[in-house]
GROMACS .gro file of C-alpha atoms in nm:
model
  161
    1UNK     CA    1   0.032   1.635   0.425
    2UNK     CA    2   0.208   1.330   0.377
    3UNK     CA    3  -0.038   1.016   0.244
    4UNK     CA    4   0.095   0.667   0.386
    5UNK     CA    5  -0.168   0.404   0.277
    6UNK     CA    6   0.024   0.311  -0.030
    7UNK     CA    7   0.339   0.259   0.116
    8UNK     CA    8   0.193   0.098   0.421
    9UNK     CA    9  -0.058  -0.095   0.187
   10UNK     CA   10   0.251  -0.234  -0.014
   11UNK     CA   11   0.423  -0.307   0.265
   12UNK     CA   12   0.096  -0.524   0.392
   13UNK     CA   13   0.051  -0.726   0.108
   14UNK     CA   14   0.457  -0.774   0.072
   15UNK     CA   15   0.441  -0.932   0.398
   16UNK     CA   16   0.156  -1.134   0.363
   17UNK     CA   17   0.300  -1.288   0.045
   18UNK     CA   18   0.655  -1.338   0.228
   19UNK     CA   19   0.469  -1.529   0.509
   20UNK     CA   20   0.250  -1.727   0.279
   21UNK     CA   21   0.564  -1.859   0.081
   22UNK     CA   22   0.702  -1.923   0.426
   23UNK     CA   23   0.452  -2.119   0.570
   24UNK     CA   24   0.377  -1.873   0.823
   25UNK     CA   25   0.077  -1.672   1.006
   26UNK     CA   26  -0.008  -1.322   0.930
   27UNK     CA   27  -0.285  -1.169   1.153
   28UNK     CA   28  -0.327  -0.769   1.173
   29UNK     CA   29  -0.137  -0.768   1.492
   30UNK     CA   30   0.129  -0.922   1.353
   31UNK     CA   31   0.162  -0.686   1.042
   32UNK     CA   32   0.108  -0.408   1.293
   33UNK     CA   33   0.431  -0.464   1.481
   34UNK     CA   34   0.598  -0.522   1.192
   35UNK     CA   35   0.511  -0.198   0.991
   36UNK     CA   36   0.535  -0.040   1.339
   37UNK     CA   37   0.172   0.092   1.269
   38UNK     CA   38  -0.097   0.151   1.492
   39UNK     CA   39  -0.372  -0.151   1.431
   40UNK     CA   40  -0.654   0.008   1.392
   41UNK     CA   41  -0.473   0.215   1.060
   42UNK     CA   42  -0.365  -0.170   0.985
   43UNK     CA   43  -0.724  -0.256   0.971
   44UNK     CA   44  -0.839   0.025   0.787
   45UNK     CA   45  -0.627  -0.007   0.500
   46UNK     CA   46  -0.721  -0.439   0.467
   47UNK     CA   47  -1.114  -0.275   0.432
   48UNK     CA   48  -1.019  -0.182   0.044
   49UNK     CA   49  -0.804  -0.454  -0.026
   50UNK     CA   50  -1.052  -0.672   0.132
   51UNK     CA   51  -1.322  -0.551  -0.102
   52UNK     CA   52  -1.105  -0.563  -0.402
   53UNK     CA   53  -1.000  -0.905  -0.361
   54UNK     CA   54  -0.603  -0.850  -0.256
   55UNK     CA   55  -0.611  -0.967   0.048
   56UNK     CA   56  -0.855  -1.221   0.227
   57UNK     CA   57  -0.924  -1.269   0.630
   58UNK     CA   58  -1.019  -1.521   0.856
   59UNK     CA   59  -1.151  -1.453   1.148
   60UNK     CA   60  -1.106  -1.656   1.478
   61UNK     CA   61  -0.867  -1.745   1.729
   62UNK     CA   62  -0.650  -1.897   1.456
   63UNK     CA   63  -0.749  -1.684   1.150
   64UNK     CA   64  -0.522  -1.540   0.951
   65UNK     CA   65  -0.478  -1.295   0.632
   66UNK     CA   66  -0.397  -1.485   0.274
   67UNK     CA   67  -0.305  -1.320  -0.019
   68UNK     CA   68  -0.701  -1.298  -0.268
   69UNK     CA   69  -0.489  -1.465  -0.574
   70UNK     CA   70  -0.185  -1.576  -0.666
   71UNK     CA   71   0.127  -1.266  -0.605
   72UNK     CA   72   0.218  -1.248  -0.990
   73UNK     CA   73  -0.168  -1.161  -1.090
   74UNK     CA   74  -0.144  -0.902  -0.820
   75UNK     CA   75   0.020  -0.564  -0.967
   76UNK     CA   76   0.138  -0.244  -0.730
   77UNK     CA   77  -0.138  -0.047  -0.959
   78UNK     CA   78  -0.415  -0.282  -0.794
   79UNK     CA   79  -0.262  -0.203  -0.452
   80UNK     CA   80  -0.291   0.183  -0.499
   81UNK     CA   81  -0.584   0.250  -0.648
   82UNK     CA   82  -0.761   0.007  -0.416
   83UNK     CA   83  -0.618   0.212  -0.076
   84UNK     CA   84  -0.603   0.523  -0.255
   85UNK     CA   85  -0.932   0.506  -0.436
   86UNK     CA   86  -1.028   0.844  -0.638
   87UNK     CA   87  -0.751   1.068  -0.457
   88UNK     CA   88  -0.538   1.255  -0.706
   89UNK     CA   89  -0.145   1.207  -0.700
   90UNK     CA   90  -0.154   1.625  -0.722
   91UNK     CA   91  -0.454   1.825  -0.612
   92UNK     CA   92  -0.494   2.143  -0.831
   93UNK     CA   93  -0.566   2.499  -0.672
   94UNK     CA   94  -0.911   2.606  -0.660
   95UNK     CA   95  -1.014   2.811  -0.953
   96UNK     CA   96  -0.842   3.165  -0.899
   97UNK     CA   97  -1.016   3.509  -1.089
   98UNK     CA   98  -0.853   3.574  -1.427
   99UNK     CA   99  -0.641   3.880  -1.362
  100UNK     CA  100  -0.376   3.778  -1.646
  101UNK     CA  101  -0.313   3.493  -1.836
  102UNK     CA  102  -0.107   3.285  -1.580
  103UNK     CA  103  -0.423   3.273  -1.325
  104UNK     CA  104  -0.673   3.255  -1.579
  105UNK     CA  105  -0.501   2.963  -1.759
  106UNK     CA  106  -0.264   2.783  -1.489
  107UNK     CA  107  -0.628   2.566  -1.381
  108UNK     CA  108  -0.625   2.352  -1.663
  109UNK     CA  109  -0.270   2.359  -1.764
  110UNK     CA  110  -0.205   2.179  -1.440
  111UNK     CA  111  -0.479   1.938  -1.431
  112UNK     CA  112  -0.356   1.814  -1.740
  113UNK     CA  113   0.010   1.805  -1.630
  114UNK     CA  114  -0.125   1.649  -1.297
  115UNK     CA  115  -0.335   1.350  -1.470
  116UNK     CA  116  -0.032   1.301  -1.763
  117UNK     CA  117   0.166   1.243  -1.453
  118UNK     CA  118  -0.057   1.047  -1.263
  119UNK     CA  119  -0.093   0.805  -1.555
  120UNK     CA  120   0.245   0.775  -1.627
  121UNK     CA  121   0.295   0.670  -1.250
  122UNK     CA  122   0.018   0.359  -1.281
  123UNK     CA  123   0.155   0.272  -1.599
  124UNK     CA  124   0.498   0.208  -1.380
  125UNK     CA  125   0.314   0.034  -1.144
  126UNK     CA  126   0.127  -0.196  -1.356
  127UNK     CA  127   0.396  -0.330  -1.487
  128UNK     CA  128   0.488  -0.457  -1.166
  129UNK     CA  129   0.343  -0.760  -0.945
  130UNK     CA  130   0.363  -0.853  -0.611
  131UNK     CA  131   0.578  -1.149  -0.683
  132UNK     CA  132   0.794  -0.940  -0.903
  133UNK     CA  133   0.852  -0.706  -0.602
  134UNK     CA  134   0.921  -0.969  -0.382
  135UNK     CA  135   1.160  -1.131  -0.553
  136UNK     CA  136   1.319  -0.792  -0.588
  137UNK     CA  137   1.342  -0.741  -0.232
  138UNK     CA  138   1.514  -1.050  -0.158
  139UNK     CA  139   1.802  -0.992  -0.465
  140UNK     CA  140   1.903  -0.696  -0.332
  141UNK     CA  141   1.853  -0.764   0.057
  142UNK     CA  142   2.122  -0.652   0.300
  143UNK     CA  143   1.997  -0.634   0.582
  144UNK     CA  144   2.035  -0.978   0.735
  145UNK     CA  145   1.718  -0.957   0.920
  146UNK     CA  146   1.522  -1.251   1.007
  147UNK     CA  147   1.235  -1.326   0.722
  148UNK     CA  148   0.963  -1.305   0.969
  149UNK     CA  149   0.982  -1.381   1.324
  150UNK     CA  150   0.785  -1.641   1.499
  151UNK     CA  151   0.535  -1.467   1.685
  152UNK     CA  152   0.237  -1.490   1.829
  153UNK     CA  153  -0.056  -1.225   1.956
  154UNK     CA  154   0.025  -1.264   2.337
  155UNK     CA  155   0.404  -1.201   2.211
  156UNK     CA  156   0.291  -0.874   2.039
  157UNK     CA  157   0.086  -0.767   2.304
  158UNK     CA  158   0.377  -0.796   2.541
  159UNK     CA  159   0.626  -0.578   2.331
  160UNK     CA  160   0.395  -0.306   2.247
  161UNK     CA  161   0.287  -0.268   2.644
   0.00000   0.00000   0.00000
């Protein structure tokens, strides 16, 4: 099974930052259409990056979500393990009897092959911020899409109906 909260996560806190250096509102209904997510998956995910400081909420008629510090202190490592949390990148079969050396040995050999992996994949994304990514993004943009579109709940509400 296929996890999303990563992607979705990244694509969250991406467009948070791209409305904050527009001037513009972000709500959870608002990232919602825009991921083309259900809300309440939306609202899940801001839980950890809530706690961990990434993102902050206000609540209210005219809250909004904010970026928890500045986009170039936030990297993509502090993005997954906050949604991901202590969920390996590669689960590892159960333990399987010993009937030769393959199935007696292949438990370990893969954990270690799994967490080798797995560290070599946060070390990638520590090295990158949210700014960084960003920026990215908008280099090598093509697809002439609005930045964000001015939108409002009641607008939402009427194009998911």
């Amino acid at each position: 099974m296929l996890d999303y909260r990563f992607p979705t996560a990244l694509q969250m806190v991406l467009s948070v930052a791209m409305a904050e250096q527009l001037g513009k509102r972000s709500t959870s209904a608002i990232l919602a259409y825009g991921l083309e997510a259900n809300p309440s998956f939306i609202r899940k995910l801001m839980v950890p990056l809530t706690r961990d400081g990434i993102i902050v909420s206000t609540l209210g008629r005219t809250g909004s979500i904010h970026l928890g510090r500045p986009a170039a202190e936030i990297t993509l490592r502090d993005i997954y393990t906050s949604v991901i949390e202590d969920k390996k990148l590669w689960a590892s079969r159960p333990d399987v009897a010993p009937r030769c050396l393959v199935s007696a040995n292949l438990c370990w050999y893969f954990k270690s092959i799994a967490e080798e992996a797995e560290e070599a994949s946060l070390k990638v994304l520590e090295t990158r911020t949210v700014a960084d990514a960003l920026a990215e993004l908008k280099k090598h943009d093509t697809s002439s899409c609005d930045e964000l579109p001015d939108l409002e709940i009641e607008d939402l509400c009427k194009r998911t109906r």
